[in-house]
XYZ file of N, CA and C in Angstrom:
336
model
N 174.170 63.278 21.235
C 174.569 62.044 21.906
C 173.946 62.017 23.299
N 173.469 60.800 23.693
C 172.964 60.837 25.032
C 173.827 60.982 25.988
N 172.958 61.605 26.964
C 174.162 61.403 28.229
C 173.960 59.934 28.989
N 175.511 59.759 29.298
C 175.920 58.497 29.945
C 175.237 58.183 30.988
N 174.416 58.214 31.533
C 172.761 57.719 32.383
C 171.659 57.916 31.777
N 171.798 58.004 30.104
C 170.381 57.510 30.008
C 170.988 56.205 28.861
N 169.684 55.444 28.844
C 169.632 54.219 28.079
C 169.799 54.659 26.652
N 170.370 53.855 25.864
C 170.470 53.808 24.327
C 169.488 53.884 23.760
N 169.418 54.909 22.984
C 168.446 54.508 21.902
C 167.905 53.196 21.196
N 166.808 53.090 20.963
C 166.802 51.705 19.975
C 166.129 51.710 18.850
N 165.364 52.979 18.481
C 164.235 52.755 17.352
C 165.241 53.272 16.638
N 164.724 52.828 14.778
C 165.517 52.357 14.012
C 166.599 51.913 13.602
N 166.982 51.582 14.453
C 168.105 50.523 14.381
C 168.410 49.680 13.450
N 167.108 49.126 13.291
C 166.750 47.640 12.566
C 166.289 48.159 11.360
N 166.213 49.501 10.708
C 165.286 49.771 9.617
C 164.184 49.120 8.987
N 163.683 48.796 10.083
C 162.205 48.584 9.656
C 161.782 46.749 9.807
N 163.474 46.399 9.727
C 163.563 44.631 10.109
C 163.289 44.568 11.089
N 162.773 43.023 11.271
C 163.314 42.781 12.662
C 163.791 41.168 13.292
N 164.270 40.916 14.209
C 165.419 40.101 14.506
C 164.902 38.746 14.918
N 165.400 37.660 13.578
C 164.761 36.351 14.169
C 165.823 35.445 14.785
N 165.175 34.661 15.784
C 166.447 33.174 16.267
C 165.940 31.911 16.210
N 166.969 31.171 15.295
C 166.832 30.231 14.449
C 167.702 28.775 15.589
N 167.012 28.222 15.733
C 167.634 27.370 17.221
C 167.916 25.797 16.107
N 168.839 25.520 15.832
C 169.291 24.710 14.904
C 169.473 22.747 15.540
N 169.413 22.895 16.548
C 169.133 21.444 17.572
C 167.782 21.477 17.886
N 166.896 22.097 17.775
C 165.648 22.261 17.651
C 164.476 21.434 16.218
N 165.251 21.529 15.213
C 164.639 21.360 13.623
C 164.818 20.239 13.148
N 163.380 20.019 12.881
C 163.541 18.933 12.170
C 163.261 18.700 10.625
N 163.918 19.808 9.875
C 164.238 19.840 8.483
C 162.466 19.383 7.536
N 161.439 19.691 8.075
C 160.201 19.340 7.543
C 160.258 20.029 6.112
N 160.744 21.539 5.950
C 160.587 22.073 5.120
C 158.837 23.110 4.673
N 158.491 22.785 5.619
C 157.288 23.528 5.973
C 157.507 25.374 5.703
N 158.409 25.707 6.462
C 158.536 27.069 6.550
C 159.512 27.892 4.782
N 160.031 26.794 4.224
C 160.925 26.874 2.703
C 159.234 27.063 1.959
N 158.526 26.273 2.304
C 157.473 26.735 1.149
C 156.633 27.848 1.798
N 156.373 28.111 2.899
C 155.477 29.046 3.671
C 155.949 30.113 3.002
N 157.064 30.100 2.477
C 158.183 31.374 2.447
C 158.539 31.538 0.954
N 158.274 30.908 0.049
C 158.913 30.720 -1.470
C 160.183 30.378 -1.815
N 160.596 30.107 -0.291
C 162.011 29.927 -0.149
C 162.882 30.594 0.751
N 162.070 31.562 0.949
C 163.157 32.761 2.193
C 164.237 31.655 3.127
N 163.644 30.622 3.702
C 163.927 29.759 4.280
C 164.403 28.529 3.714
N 165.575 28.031 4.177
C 165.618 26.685 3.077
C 164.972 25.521 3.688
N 165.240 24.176 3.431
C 164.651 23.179 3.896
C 164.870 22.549 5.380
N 165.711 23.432 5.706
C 166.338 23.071 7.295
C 166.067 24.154 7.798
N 164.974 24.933 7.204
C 164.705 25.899 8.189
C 165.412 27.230 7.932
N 167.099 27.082 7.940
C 167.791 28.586 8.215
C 167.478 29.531 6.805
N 167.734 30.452 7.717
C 167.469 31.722 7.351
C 168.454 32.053 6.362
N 168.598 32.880 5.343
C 169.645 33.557 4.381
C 170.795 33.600 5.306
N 171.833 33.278 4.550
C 173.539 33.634 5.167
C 173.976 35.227 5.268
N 173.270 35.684 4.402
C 173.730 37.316 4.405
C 172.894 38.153 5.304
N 171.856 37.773 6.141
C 171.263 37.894 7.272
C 172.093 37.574 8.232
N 172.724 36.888 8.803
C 173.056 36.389 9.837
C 173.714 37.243 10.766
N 173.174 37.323 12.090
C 174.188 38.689 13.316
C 175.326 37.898 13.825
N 175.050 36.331 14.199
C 176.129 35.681 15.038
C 175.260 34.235 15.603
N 176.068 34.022 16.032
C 175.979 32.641 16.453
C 176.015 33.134 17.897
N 175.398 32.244 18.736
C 175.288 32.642 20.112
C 174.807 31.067 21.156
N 175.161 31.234 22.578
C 175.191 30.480 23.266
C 174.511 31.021 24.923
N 173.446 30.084 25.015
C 173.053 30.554 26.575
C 173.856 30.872 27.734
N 174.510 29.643 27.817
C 175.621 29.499 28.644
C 176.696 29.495 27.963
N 178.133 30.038 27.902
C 178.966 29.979 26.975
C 179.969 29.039 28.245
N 179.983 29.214 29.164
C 180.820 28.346 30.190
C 180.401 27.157 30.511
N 178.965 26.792 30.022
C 178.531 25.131 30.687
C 179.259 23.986 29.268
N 180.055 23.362 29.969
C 180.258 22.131 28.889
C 179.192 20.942 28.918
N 177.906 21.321 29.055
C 176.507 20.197 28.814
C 175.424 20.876 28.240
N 175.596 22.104 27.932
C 174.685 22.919 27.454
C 174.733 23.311 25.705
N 174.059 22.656 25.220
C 174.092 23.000 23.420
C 173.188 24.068 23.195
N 172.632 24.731 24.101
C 171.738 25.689 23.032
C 172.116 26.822 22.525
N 172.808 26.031 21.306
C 173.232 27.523 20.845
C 172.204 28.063 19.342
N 172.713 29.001 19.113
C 171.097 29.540 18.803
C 171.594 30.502 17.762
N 170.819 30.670 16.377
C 171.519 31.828 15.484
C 170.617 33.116 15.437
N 171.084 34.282 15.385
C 170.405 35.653 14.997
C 170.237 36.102 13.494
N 169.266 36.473 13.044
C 169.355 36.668 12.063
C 168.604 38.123 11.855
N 168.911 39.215 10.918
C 168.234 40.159 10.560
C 167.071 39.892 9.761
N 165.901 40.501 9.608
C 164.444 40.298 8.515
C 164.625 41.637 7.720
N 164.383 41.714 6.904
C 164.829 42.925 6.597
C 162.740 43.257 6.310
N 162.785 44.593 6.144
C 161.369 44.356 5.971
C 160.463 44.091 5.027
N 161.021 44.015 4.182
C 160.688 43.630 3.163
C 159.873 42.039 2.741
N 160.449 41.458 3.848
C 160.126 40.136 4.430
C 159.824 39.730 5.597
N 159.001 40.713 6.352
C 158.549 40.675 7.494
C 157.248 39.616 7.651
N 156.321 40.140 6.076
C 155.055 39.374 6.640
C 155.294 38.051 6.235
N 156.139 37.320 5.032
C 156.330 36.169 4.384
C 157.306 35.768 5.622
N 157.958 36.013 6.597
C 158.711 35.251 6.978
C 158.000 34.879 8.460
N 157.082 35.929 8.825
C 155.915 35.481 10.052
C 154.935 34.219 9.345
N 154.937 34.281 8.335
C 154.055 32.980 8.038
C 154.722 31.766 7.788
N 156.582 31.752 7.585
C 157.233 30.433 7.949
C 157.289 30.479 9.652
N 157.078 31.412 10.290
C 157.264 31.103 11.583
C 155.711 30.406 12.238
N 154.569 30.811 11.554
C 153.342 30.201 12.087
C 153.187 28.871 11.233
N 153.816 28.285 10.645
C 153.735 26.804 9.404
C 155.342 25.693 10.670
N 155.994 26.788 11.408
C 156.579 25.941 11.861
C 156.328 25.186 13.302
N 156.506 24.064 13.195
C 155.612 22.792 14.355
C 156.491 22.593 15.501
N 157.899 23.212 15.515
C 158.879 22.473 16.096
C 159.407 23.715 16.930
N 159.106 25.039 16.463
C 159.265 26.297 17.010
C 160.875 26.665 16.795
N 161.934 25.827 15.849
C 162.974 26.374 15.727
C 162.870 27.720 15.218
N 162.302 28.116 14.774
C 162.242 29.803 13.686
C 161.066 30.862 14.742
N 161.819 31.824 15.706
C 160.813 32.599 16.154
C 161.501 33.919 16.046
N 160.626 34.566 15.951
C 160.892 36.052 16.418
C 161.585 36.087 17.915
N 162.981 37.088 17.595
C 163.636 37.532 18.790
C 162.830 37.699 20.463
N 161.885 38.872 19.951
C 161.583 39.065 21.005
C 160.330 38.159 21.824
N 159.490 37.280 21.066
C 158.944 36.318 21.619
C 159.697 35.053 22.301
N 161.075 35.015 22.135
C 161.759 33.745 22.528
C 162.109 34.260 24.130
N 162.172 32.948 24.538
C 162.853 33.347 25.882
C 164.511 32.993 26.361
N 165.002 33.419 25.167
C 166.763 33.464 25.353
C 167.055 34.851 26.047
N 169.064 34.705 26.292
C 168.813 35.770 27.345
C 169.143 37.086 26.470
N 169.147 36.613 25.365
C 169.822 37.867 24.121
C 168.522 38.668 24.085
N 167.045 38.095 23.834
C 166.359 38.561 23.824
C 165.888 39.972 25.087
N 166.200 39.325 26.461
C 165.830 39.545 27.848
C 166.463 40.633 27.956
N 167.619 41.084 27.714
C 168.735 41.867 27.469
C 168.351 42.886 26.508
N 167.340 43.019 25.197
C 167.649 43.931 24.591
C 165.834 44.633 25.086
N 165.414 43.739 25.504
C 163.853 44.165 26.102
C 164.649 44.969 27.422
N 165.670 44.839 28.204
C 166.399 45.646 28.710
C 166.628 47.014 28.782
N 167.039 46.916 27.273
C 167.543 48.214 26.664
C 166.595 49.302 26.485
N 165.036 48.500 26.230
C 164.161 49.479 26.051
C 163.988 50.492 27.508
């Protein structure tokens, strides 16, 4: 176990996945990324339900602020099919965690 001044571990964590956010006021249901994907994705974009980490909010105290935003696990298995619904998508709701600039992201680039 580490000692309590050093940072957490983080590699494998994710077994080999890794963590997408699916911004749902963002989409405009094209369905672009459902076929990029064979389906991984449905027609609105989201990601599998049995993926899902949480639902999350930038600001959780602003009452004018909607961006709330979902996490989802990739497992790896679907790493490269699900980078190619993320490059088919026009609207940028579907990105990889750590390319977004939310603060969930900012926070675990933190951790490293």
């Amino acid at each position: 176990m580490p000692a309590p001044s050093e940072p957490p571990r983080t590699e494998g964590l994710l077994q080999g996945g890794r963590l997408l956010v699916y911004f749902p006021d963002d989409n405009t249901c094209d369905g672009a990324a459902e076929l990029a994907t064979g389906g991984y994705f449905d027609v609105d974009n989201v990601p599998p339900w049995d993926t899902w980490v949480g639902m999350f909010r930038e600001d959780p105290e602003s009452p004018t602020q909607s961006e709330d935003y979902l996490i989802a696990w990739v497992p790896p298995a679907f790493v490269e099919v699900v980078a190619q619904g993320i490059w088919v998508n026009a609207e940028f709701c579907i990105q990889w965690l750590e390319d977004s600039s939310t603060l969930m992201a900012k926070r675990l680039k933190d951790l490293r």
